[in-house]
PDB file of C-alpha atoms in Angstrom:
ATOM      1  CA  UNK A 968    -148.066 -31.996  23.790  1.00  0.00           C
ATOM      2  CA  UNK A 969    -148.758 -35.166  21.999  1.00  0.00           C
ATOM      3  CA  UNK A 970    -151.951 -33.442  20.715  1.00  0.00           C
ATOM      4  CA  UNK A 971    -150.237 -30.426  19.402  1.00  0.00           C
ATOM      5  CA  UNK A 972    -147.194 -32.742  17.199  1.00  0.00           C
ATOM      6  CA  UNK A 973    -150.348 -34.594  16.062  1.00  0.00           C
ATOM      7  CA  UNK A 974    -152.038 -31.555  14.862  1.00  0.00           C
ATOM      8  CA  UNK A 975    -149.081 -29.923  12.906  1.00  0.00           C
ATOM      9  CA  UNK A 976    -148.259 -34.158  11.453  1.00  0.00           C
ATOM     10  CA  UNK A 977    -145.279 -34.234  13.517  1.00  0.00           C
ATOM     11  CA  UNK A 978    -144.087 -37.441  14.517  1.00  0.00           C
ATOM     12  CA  UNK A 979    -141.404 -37.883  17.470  1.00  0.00           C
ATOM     13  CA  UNK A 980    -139.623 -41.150  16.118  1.00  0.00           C
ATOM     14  CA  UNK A 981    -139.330 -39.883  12.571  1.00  0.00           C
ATOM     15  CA  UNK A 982    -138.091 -36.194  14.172  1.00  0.00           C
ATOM     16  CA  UNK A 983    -135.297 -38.034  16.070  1.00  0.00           C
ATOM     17  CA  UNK A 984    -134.248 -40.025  12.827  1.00  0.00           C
ATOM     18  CA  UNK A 985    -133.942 -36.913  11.099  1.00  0.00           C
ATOM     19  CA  UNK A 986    -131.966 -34.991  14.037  1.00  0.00           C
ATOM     20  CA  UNK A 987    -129.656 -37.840  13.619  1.00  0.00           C
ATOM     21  CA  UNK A 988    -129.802 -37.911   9.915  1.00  0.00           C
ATOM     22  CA  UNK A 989    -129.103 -34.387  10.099  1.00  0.00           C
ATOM     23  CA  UNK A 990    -125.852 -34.793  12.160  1.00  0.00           C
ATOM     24  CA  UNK A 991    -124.212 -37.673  10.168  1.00  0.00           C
ATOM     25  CA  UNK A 992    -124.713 -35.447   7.465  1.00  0.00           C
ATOM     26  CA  UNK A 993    -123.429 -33.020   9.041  1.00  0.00           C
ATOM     27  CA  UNK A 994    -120.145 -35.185  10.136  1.00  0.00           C
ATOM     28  CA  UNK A 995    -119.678 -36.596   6.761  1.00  0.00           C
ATOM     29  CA  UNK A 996    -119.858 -32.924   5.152  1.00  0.00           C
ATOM     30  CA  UNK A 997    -117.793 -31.600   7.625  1.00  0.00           C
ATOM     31  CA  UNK A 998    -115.126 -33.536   7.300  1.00  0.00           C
ATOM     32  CA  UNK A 999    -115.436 -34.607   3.527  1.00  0.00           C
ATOM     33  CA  UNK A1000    -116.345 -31.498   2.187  1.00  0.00           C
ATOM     34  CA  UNK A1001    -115.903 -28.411   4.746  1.00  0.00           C
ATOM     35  CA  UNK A1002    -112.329 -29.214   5.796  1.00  0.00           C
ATOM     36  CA  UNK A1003    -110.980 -29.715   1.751  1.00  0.00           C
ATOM     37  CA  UNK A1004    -113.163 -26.753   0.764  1.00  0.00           C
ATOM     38  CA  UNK A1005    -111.830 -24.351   3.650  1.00  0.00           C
ATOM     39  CA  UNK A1006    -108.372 -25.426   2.927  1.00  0.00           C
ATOM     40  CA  UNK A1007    -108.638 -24.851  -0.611  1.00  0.00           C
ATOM     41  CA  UNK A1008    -109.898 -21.532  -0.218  1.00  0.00           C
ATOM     42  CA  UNK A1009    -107.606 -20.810   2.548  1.00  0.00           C
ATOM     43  CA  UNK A1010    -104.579 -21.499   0.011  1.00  0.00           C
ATOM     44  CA  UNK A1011    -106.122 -19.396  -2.511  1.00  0.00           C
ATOM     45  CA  UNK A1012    -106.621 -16.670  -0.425  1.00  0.00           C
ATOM     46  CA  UNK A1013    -102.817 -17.411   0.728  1.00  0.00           C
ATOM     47  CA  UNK A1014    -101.825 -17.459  -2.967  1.00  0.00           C
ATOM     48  CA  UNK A1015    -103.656 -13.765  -3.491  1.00  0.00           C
ATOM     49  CA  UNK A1016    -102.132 -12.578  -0.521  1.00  0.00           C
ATOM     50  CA  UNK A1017     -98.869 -13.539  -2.044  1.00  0.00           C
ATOM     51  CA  UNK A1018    -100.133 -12.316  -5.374  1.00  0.00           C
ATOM     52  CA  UNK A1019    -100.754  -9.002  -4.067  1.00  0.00           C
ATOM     53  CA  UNK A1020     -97.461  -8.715  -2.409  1.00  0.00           C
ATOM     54  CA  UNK A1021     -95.177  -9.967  -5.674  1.00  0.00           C
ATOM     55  CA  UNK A1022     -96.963  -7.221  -7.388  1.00  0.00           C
ATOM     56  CA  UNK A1023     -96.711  -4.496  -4.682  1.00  0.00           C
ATOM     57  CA  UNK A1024     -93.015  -5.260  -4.469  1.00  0.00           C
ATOM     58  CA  UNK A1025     -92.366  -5.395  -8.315  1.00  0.00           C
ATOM     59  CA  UNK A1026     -94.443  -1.784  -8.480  1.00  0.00           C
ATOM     60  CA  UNK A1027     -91.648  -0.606  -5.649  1.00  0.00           C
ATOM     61  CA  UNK A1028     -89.288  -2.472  -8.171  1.00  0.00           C
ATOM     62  CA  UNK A1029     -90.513  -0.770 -11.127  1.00  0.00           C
ATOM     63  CA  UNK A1030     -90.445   2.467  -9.360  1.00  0.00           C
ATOM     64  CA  UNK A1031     -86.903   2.549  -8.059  1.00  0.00           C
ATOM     65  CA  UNK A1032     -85.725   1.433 -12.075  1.00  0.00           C
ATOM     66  CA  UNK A1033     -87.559   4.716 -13.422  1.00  0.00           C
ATOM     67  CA  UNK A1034     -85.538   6.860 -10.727  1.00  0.00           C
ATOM     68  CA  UNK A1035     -82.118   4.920 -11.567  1.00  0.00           C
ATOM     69  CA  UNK A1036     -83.221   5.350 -15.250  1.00  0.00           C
ATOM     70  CA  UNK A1037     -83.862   9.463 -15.306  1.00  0.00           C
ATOM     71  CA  UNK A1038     -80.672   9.505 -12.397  1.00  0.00           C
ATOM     72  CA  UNK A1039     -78.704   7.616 -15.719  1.00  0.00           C
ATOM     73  CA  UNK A1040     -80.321  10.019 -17.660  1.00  0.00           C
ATOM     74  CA  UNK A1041     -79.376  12.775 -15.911  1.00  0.00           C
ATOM     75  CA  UNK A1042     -75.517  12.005 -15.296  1.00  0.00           C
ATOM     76  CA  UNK A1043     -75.769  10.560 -19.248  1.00  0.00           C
ATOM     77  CA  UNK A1044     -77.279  14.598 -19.857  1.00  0.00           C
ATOM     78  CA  UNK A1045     -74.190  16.263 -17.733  1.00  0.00           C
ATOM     79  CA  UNK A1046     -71.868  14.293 -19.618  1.00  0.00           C
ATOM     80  CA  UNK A1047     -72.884  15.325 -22.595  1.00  0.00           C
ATOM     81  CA  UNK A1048     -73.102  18.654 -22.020  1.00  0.00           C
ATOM     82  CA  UNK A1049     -69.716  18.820 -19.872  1.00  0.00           C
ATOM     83  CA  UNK A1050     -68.347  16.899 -23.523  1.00  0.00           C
ATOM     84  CA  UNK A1051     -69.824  19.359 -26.042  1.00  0.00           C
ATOM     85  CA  UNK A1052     -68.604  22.268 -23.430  1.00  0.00           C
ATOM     86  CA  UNK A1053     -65.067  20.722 -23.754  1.00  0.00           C
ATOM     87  CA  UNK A1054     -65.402  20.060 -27.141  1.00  0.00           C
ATOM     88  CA  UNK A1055     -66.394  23.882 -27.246  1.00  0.00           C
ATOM     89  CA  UNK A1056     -63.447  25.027 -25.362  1.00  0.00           C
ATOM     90  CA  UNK A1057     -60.575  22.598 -27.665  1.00  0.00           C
ATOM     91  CA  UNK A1058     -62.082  24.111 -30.725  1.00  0.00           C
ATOM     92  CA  UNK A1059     -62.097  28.041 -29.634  1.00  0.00           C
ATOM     93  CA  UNK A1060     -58.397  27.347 -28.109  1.00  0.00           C
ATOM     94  CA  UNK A1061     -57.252  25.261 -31.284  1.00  0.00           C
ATOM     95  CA  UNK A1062     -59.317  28.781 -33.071  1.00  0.00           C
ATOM     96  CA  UNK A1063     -57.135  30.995 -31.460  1.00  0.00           C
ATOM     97  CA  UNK A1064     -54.144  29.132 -31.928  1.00  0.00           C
ATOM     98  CA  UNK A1065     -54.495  29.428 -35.701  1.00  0.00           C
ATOM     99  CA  UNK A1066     -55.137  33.116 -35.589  1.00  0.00           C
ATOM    100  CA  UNK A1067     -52.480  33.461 -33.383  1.00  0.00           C
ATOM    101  CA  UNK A1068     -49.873  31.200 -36.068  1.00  0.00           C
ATOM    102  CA  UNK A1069     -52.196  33.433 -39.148  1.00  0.00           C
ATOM    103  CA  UNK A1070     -51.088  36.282 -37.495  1.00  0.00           C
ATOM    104  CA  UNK A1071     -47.818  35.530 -37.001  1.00  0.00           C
ATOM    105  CA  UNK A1072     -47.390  34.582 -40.155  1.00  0.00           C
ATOM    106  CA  UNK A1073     -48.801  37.960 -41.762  1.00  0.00           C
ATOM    107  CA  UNK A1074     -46.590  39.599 -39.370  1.00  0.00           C
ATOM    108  CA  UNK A1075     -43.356  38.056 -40.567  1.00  0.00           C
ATOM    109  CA  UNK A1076     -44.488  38.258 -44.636  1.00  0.00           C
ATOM    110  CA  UNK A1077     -45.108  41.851 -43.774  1.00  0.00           C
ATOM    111  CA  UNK A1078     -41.501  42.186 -42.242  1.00  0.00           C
ATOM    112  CA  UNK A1079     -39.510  40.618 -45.202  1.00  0.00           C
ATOM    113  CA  UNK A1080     -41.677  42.897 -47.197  1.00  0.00           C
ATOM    114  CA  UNK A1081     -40.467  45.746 -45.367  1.00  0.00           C
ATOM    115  CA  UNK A1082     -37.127  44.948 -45.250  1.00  0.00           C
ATOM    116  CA  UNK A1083     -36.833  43.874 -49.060  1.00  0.00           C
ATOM    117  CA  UNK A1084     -38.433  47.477 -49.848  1.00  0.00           C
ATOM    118  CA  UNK A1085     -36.021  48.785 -47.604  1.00  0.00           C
ATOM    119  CA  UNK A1086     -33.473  47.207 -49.186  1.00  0.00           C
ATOM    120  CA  UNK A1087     -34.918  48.171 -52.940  1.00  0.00           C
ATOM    121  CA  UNK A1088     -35.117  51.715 -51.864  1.00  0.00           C
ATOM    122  CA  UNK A1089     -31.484  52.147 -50.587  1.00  0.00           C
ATOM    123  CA  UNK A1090     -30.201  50.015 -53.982  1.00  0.00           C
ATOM    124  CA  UNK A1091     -32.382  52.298 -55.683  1.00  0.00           C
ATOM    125  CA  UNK A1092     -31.287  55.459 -53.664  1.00  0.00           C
ATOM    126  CA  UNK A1093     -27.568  54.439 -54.363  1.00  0.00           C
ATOM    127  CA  UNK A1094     -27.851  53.650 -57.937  1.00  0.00           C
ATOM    128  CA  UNK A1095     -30.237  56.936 -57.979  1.00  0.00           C
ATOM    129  CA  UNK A1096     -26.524  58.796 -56.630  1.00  0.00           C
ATOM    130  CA  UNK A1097     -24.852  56.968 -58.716  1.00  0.00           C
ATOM    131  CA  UNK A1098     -26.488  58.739 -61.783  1.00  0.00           C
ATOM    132  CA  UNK A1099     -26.914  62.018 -60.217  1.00  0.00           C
ATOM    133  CA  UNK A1100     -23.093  61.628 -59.532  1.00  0.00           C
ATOM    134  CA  UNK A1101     -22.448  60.922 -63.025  1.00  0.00           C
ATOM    135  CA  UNK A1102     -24.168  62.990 -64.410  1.00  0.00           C
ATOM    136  CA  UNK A1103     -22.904  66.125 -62.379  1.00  0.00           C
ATOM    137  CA  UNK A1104     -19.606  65.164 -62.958  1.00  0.00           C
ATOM    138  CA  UNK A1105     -20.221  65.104 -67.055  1.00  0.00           C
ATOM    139  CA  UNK A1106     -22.292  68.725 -66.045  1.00  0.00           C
ATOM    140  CA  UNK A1107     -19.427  70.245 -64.324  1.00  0.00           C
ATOM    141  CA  UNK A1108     -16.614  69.124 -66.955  1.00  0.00           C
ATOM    142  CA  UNK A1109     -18.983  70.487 -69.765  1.00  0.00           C
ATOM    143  CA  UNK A1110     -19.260  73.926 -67.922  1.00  0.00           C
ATOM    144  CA  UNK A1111     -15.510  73.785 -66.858  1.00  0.00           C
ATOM    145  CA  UNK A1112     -14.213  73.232 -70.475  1.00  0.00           C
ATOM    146  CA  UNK A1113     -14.133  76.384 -71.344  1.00  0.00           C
ATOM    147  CA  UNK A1114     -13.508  78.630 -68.109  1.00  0.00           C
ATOM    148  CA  UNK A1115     -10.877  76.483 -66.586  1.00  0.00           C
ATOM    149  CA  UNK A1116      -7.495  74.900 -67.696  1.00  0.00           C
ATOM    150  CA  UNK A1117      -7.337  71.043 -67.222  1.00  0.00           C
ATOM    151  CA  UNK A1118      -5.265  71.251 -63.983  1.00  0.00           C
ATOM    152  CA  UNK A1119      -8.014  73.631 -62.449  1.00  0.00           C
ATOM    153  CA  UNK A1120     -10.663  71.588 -63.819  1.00  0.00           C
ATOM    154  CA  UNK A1121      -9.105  68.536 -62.415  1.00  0.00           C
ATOM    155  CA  UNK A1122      -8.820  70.134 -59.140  1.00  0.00           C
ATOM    156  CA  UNK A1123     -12.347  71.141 -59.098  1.00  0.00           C
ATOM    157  CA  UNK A1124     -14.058  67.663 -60.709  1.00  0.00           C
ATOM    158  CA  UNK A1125     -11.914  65.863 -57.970  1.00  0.00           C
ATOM    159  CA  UNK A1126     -13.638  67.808 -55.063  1.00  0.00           C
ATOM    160  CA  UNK A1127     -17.367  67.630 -56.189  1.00  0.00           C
ATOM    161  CA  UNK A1128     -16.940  63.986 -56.838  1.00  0.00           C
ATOM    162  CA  UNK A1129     -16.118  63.920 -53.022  1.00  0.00           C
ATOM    163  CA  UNK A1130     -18.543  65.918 -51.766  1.00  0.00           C
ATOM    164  CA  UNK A1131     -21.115  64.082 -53.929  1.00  0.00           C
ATOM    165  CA  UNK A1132     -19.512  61.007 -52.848  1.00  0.00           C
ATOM    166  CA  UNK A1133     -20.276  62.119 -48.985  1.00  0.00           C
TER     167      UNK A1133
END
């Protein structure tokens, strides 16, 4: 065995200083280097972890803000619409309350209209008799001059001024 270290240049005292070489080594870089290096990437991958969650939960945060936004929206969209309906309603009622005073009004202007040609008519109507009266009575005492004596004619002038009177 000696023979076959010899012929690949291995030599047995300088291969156990290495193996033990290799294990200090191996010590110092495990515990100088290994341990900081594994913690360090153990708190970044914590860190990520974390990362990842803060951002999943302010997506889900995000999220629930757009519904309560278009829910606001919504409600904010009713209202209106329930306002300009009731704004609708006021103005057709406050509409029909003018036509309803307009109306009124006409009516009574066309009342006093009526009665003040009423009244005209019967002023006219009795001033109208008036004259026909009149002038009947100056008819009948023209025709009566002659056929009648004054007595008679009296007599007959007082009874057609009460008839016409009637």
């Amino acid at each position: 065995m000696q023979e076959l270290l010899n012929t690949f240049g291995i030599q047995p005292v300088l291969l156990v200083a290495q193996i033990v070489n290799f294990f200090i080594i191996l010590y110092l870089l495990k515990r100088f280097a290994l341990t900081p290096i594994l913690k360090v990437l153990e708190d970044r991958r914590l860190k990520i972890a974390e990362s990842i969650k803060n951002a999943e939960d302010a997506k889900k945060a995000l999220e629930k803000a757009e519904e309560k936004e278009k829910e606001v929206l919504k409600k904010a969209q009713a209202q209106a619409q329930e306002t300009l309906a009731d704004a609708r309603k006021a103005a057709a009622e406050i509409s029909e309350k003018a036509e309803g005073k307009a109306k009124e009004q006409v009516e009574k202007i066309l009342a006093d209209a009526q009665k003040k040609i009423e009244q005209q008519t019967q002023e006219a109507e009795k001033k109208l008799a008036g004259h026909v009266a009149s002038l009947a009575t100056t008819m009948l005492e023209k025709s009566l001059t002659g056929m009648l004596d004054e007595k008679d004619q009296e007599k007959v002038l007082s009874k057609a001024v009460n008839v016409l009177k009637k």
